[in-house]
Short mmCIF file of C-alpha atoms in Angstrom, two decimals:
data_model
loop_
_atom_site.label_atom_id
_atom_site.label_comp_id
_atom_site.label_asym_id
_atom_site.label_seq_id
_atom_site.Cartn_x
_atom_site.Cartn_y
_atom_site.Cartn_z
CA MET A 1 10.22 -5.16 -23.73
CA THR A 2 11.05 -8.04 -21.08
CA LEU A 3 9.09 -8.48 -17.36
CA LYS A 4 13.26 -7.37 -16.75
CA GLN A 5 13.45 -4.59 -18.95
CA ARG A 6 9.84 -3.22 -17.77
CA TYR A 7 11.18 -2.94 -14.50
CA ASP A 8 14.39 -1.76 -14.64
CA ARG A 9 13.01 0.58 -16.70
CA ILE A 10 10.80 1.81 -13.95
CA ASP A 11 12.99 1.64 -11.02
CA HIS A 12 15.66 3.95 -13.60
CA GLU A 13 12.50 6.55 -13.35
CA VAL A 14 11.91 6.00 -9.32
CA SER A 15 16.11 6.93 -8.77
CA ALA A 16 15.36 9.80 -11.22
CA SER A 17 12.49 11.38 -9.79
CA CYS A 18 13.67 10.31 -6.69
CA GLU A 19 17.79 12.85 -7.19
CA ALA A 20 14.82 15.41 -8.59
CA CYS A 21 13.23 15.85 -6.21
CA GLY A 22 16.31 15.39 -3.40
CA ARG A 23 15.21 12.26 -1.77
CA SER A 24 16.96 8.62 -1.50
CA ALA A 25 15.74 6.14 -4.82
CA ASP A 26 15.56 3.52 -0.79
CA GLU A 27 13.36 5.30 0.49
CA VAL A 28 10.65 4.34 -1.50
CA THR A 29 9.81 0.43 -2.76
CA ILE A 30 8.37 -0.19 -5.46
CA ILE A 31 5.03 -3.04 -5.11
CA GLY A 32 5.22 -5.34 -7.78
CA VAL A 33 1.11 -5.85 -7.84
CA SER A 34 1.13 -9.09 -9.49
CA LYS A 35 -3.40 -9.90 -9.28
CA THR A 36 -4.09 -9.95 -12.44
CA VAL A 37 -0.78 -13.17 -13.21
CA GLY A 38 0.33 -16.79 -12.19
CA LEU A 39 3.05 -18.50 -10.55
CA GLU A 40 5.38 -17.87 -13.17
CA ALA A 41 5.25 -13.87 -13.93
CA VAL A 42 5.74 -14.41 -10.31
CA GLU A 43 9.33 -15.67 -10.18
CA GLU A 44 9.98 -14.83 -13.04
CA ALA A 45 9.77 -10.98 -11.63
CA VAL A 46 11.65 -12.35 -8.58
CA ALA A 47 14.44 -12.64 -10.83
CA ALA A 48 14.51 -9.84 -11.94
CA GLY A 49 14.55 -8.74 -8.94
CA ILE A 50 11.46 -7.67 -7.27
CA HIS A 51 10.95 -8.51 -3.53
CA ASP A 52 7.10 -6.62 -2.43
CA PHE A 53 4.29 -8.29 -4.08
CA GLY A 54 0.84 -7.00 -4.14
CA GLU A 55 -2.56 -8.54 -4.45
CA ASN A 56 -6.22 -8.11 -3.62
CA ARG A 57 -7.58 -11.41 -3.54
CA PRO A 58 -6.75 -13.38 0.37
CA GLN A 59 -7.13 -16.26 -1.27
CA GLU A 60 -4.52 -15.65 -3.96
CA LEU A 61 -2.06 -13.91 -1.11
CA ALA A 62 -2.13 -17.19 0.71
CA ARG A 63 -1.36 -19.36 -2.64
CA LYS A 64 1.26 -17.10 -3.81
CA ARG A 65 2.73 -16.13 0.02
CA ASP A 66 3.48 -20.05 0.26
CA ALA A 67 4.53 -20.44 -3.24
CA PHE A 68 7.56 -17.39 -2.59
CA PRO A 69 7.75 -16.95 1.44
CA ASP A 70 10.92 -15.11 1.45
CA GLU A 71 9.33 -12.11 -0.27
CA ARG A 72 7.19 -9.61 1.32
CA TRP A 73 3.54 -10.02 0.54
CA HIS A 74 1.34 -7.01 1.27
CA PHE A 75 -2.74 -6.68 0.91
CA ILE A 76 -4.02 -4.16 -1.26
CA GLY A 77 -7.34 -4.73 -1.83
CA ASN A 78 -11.05 -4.57 -0.36
CA ILE A 79 -11.03 -5.83 3.32
CA GLN A 80 -13.88 -8.43 3.74
CA SER A 81 -14.67 -9.07 7.21
CA ARG A 82 -15.13 -12.35 6.94
CA GLN A 83 -11.22 -13.37 4.64
CA LEU A 84 -9.84 -11.33 7.12
CA SER A 85 -7.70 -14.47 9.03
CA THR A 86 -6.47 -15.47 5.87
CA VAL A 87 -5.31 -11.87 5.32
CA VAL A 88 -3.87 -11.73 8.60
CA GLY A 89 -0.41 -13.23 9.47
CA ARG A 90 0.47 -14.00 6.03
CA ALA A 91 0.46 -9.86 4.39
CA CYS A 92 3.82 -7.95 6.09
CA LEU A 93 1.37 -4.82 5.81
CA ILE A 94 -2.71 -4.24 5.04
CA HIS A 95 -2.25 -1.23 2.75
CA SER A 96 -6.82 -0.35 2.73
CA LEU A 97 -7.85 -0.12 6.10
CA CYS A 98 -10.46 1.87 6.65
CA GLU A 99 -13.25 1.02 9.15
CA ARG A 100 -13.19 -0.10 13.29
CA SER A 101 -14.70 -3.37 13.07
CA HIS A 102 -12.14 -4.37 10.64
CA ALA A 103 -8.76 -2.69 12.85
CA GLU A 104 -10.29 -4.85 15.79
CA LYS A 105 -10.94 -7.99 14.37
CA ILE A 106 -7.26 -7.85 13.07
CA ASP A 107 -6.51 -7.25 16.37
CA ARG A 108 -8.01 -10.05 17.52
CA LEU A 109 -6.87 -12.06 14.77
CA ALA A 110 -2.93 -11.29 15.56
CA ALA A 111 -3.38 -11.71 19.23
CA GLU A 112 -4.54 -15.44 18.55
CA LEU A 113 -1.12 -15.70 16.39
CA GLY A 114 0.90 -13.38 18.21
CA ILE A 115 2.44 -10.66 16.53
CA VAL A 116 2.05 -7.32 15.78
CA GLN A 117 -0.09 -6.76 12.03
CA ASP A 118 0.99 -3.67 10.07
CA VAL A 119 -1.27 -1.60 8.53
CA LEU A 120 -2.46 1.24 6.42
CA ILE A 121 -4.93 3.80 6.53
CA GLU A 122 -6.40 4.01 3.20
CA VAL A 123 -8.30 7.40 2.71
CA ASN A 124 -10.74 8.64 0.59
CA ASP A 125 -9.25 11.41 -2.44
CA GLY A 126 -13.59 12.51 -1.92
CA GLU A 127 -14.63 10.13 -5.25
CA GLU A 128 -17.96 8.76 -3.57
CA ASN A 129 -17.97 5.27 -5.34
CA LYS A 130 -14.57 5.04 -3.60
CA GLN A 131 -14.20 3.53 -0.18
CA GLY A 132 -11.41 4.95 2.37
CA VAL A 133 -12.14 7.24 5.84
CA GLN A 134 -12.65 10.83 5.67
CA PRO A 135 -10.23 12.99 5.72
CA ASP A 136 -12.26 14.78 8.83
CA GLU A 137 -12.92 11.14 10.29
CA LEU A 138 -8.97 9.54 10.17
CA PHE A 139 -7.55 10.77 13.62
CA ASP A 140 -11.12 9.74 15.46
CA MET A 141 -9.94 5.96 12.97
CA LEU A 142 -6.00 6.42 14.04
CA MET A 143 -7.05 7.24 17.47
CA ALA A 144 -8.43 3.83 17.58
CA CYS A 145 -6.37 2.10 16.64
CA SER A 146 -3.81 3.41 19.00
CA LYS A 147 -5.95 1.50 21.47
CA LEU A 148 -5.31 -1.74 19.80
CA GLU A 149 -2.43 -3.45 21.13
CA HIS A 150 -1.89 -6.39 18.22
CA VAL A 151 -2.88 -3.31 15.29
CA ARG A 152 0.38 -0.98 14.87
CA VAL A 153 -0.41 2.01 11.77
CA VAL A 154 2.09 2.92 10.23
CA GLY A 155 0.89 5.17 7.59
CA LEU A 156 -1.73 5.83 5.23
CA MET A 157 -2.62 4.78 1.83
CA THR A 158 -4.94 6.31 -1.50
CA MET A 159 -5.96 5.90 -4.86
CA ALA A 160 -5.91 8.69 -7.45
CA MET A 161 -8.50 9.44 -9.63
CA ARG A 162 -7.51 8.12 -13.20
CA GLY A 163 -7.18 10.60 -16.29
CA SER A 164 -5.51 13.59 -14.93
CA LEU A 165 -2.43 13.12 -13.43
CA GLY A 166 -2.51 17.57 -12.01
CA ASP A 167 -6.20 15.71 -9.86
CA ALA A 168 -3.34 12.51 -8.81
CA ARG A 169 -0.93 15.77 -8.22
CA ALA A 170 -3.09 16.93 -6.07
CA THR A 171 -4.45 13.86 -4.65
CA PHE A 172 -0.15 13.02 -3.61
CA SER A 173 -0.23 15.98 -2.39
CA ASP A 174 -2.94 16.27 0.33
CA LEU A 175 -2.26 13.34 1.66
CA ARG A 176 1.37 14.13 2.39
CA ILE A 177 -0.43 17.41 4.68
CA LEU A 178 -3.68 14.75 5.52
CA ARG A 179 -0.74 12.86 6.96
CA ASP A 180 1.69 15.33 8.48
CA THR A 181 -1.87 17.34 9.98
CA MET A 182 -2.06 14.18 11.73
CA ARG A 183 1.64 13.10 12.81
CA ASP A 184 1.36 16.77 14.64
CA LYS A 185 -1.89 16.32 16.10
CA LEU A 186 -1.22 12.91 17.38
CA ALA A 187 1.96 14.42 19.28
CA ARG A 188 0.16 17.21 21.01
CA CYS A 189 -1.70 14.17 22.34
CA GLY A 190 0.27 11.59 23.46
CA VAL A 191 0.12 9.31 21.47
CA GLN A 192 2.24 7.23 20.70
CA GLY A 193 2.90 4.06 18.46
CA VAL A 194 1.35 5.64 15.71
CA ASP A 195 4.36 6.96 13.01
CA LEU A 196 2.56 7.60 10.11
CA HIS A 197 6.32 7.23 8.12
CA GLU A 198 3.97 4.90 4.61
CA LEU A 199 2.70 6.62 2.00
CA SER A 200 1.71 3.94 -0.36
CA MET A 201 0.60 6.18 -3.25
CA GLY A 202 0.84 6.60 -6.99
CA MET A 203 0.08 3.22 -9.56
CA SER A 204 1.09 2.79 -13.51
CA ASP A 205 -0.20 5.55 -14.86
CA ASP A 206 0.92 8.12 -11.87
CA TYR A 207 3.27 6.45 -10.09
CA LEU A 208 6.14 9.18 -10.64
CA GLU A 209 4.05 12.14 -9.63
CA ALA A 210 3.41 10.62 -6.25
CA ILE A 211 7.15 9.95 -5.58
CA PRO A 212 7.85 14.16 -5.08
CA GLN A 213 4.59 14.04 -3.01
CA GLY A 214 7.08 12.01 -0.68
CA ALA A 215 5.66 8.48 -1.58
CA THR A 216 7.02 5.71 0.09
CA MET A 217 5.62 3.18 -1.64
CA VAL A 218 4.10 2.82 -5.39
CA ARG A 219 2.03 -0.01 -6.41
CA VAL A 220 3.53 -0.86 -10.22
CA GLY A 221 1.05 -3.67 -11.88
CA ARG A 222 0.03 -3.24 -15.69
CA ALA A 223 3.65 -1.44 -15.97
CA ILE A 224 5.83 -4.67 -14.71
CA PHE A 225 3.57 -7.48 -16.01
CA SER A 226 1.60 -5.87 -18.76
CA ASP A 227 3.72 -6.73 -22.57
CA ASP A 228 0.98 -3.98 -24.17
CA TYR A 229 1.13 -1.91 -21.42
CA ALA A 230 2.08 1.90 -23.48
CA SER A 231 3.16 4.26 -20.43
#
């Protein structure tokens, strides 16, 4: 299959999944995770209809954004403080914020650029070797971010454990419930500017499990860019 054929299949599956659960396909953005491919593959992906891309290394984010400035570039990698200056202002959305010190640095860098940087808070799914805010610490993180003038939290992100679609489905459901709980709690506290409308969850192996649970962004790499990916 060509890249376009793979993407068209995924786009069709996303639309069908949305229809099956009473959602509009417009509610779900397919992010092409281009972290393992070069500029030629990105160009092919743009021609196929992909306009949101995810990168996990700051220098690659900068290189590809410079080459394709009209596309939307998402930063999905682990945050390293010393590299944030490469990410802030280049990424339309940072998916992996999970430390207050990073939020504060993003705020300072965005202030210098005269922008507000959109971010997602990454939530840990319970695996010890993964980063992310623990669910019982999320409210405090949201409150801290709400006080930063140049950081705007627009939602949550998580990564499910690979191997079990049932476990992935439970992880995605838990994130949606947590999001709804946080929304109610923030509203009761009168907190402004934290909307949490985005849920970034689901990857090549499990994105169809994420959509019925409310995903608004699915991060798909291998299923789009790999010739030998088998769904």
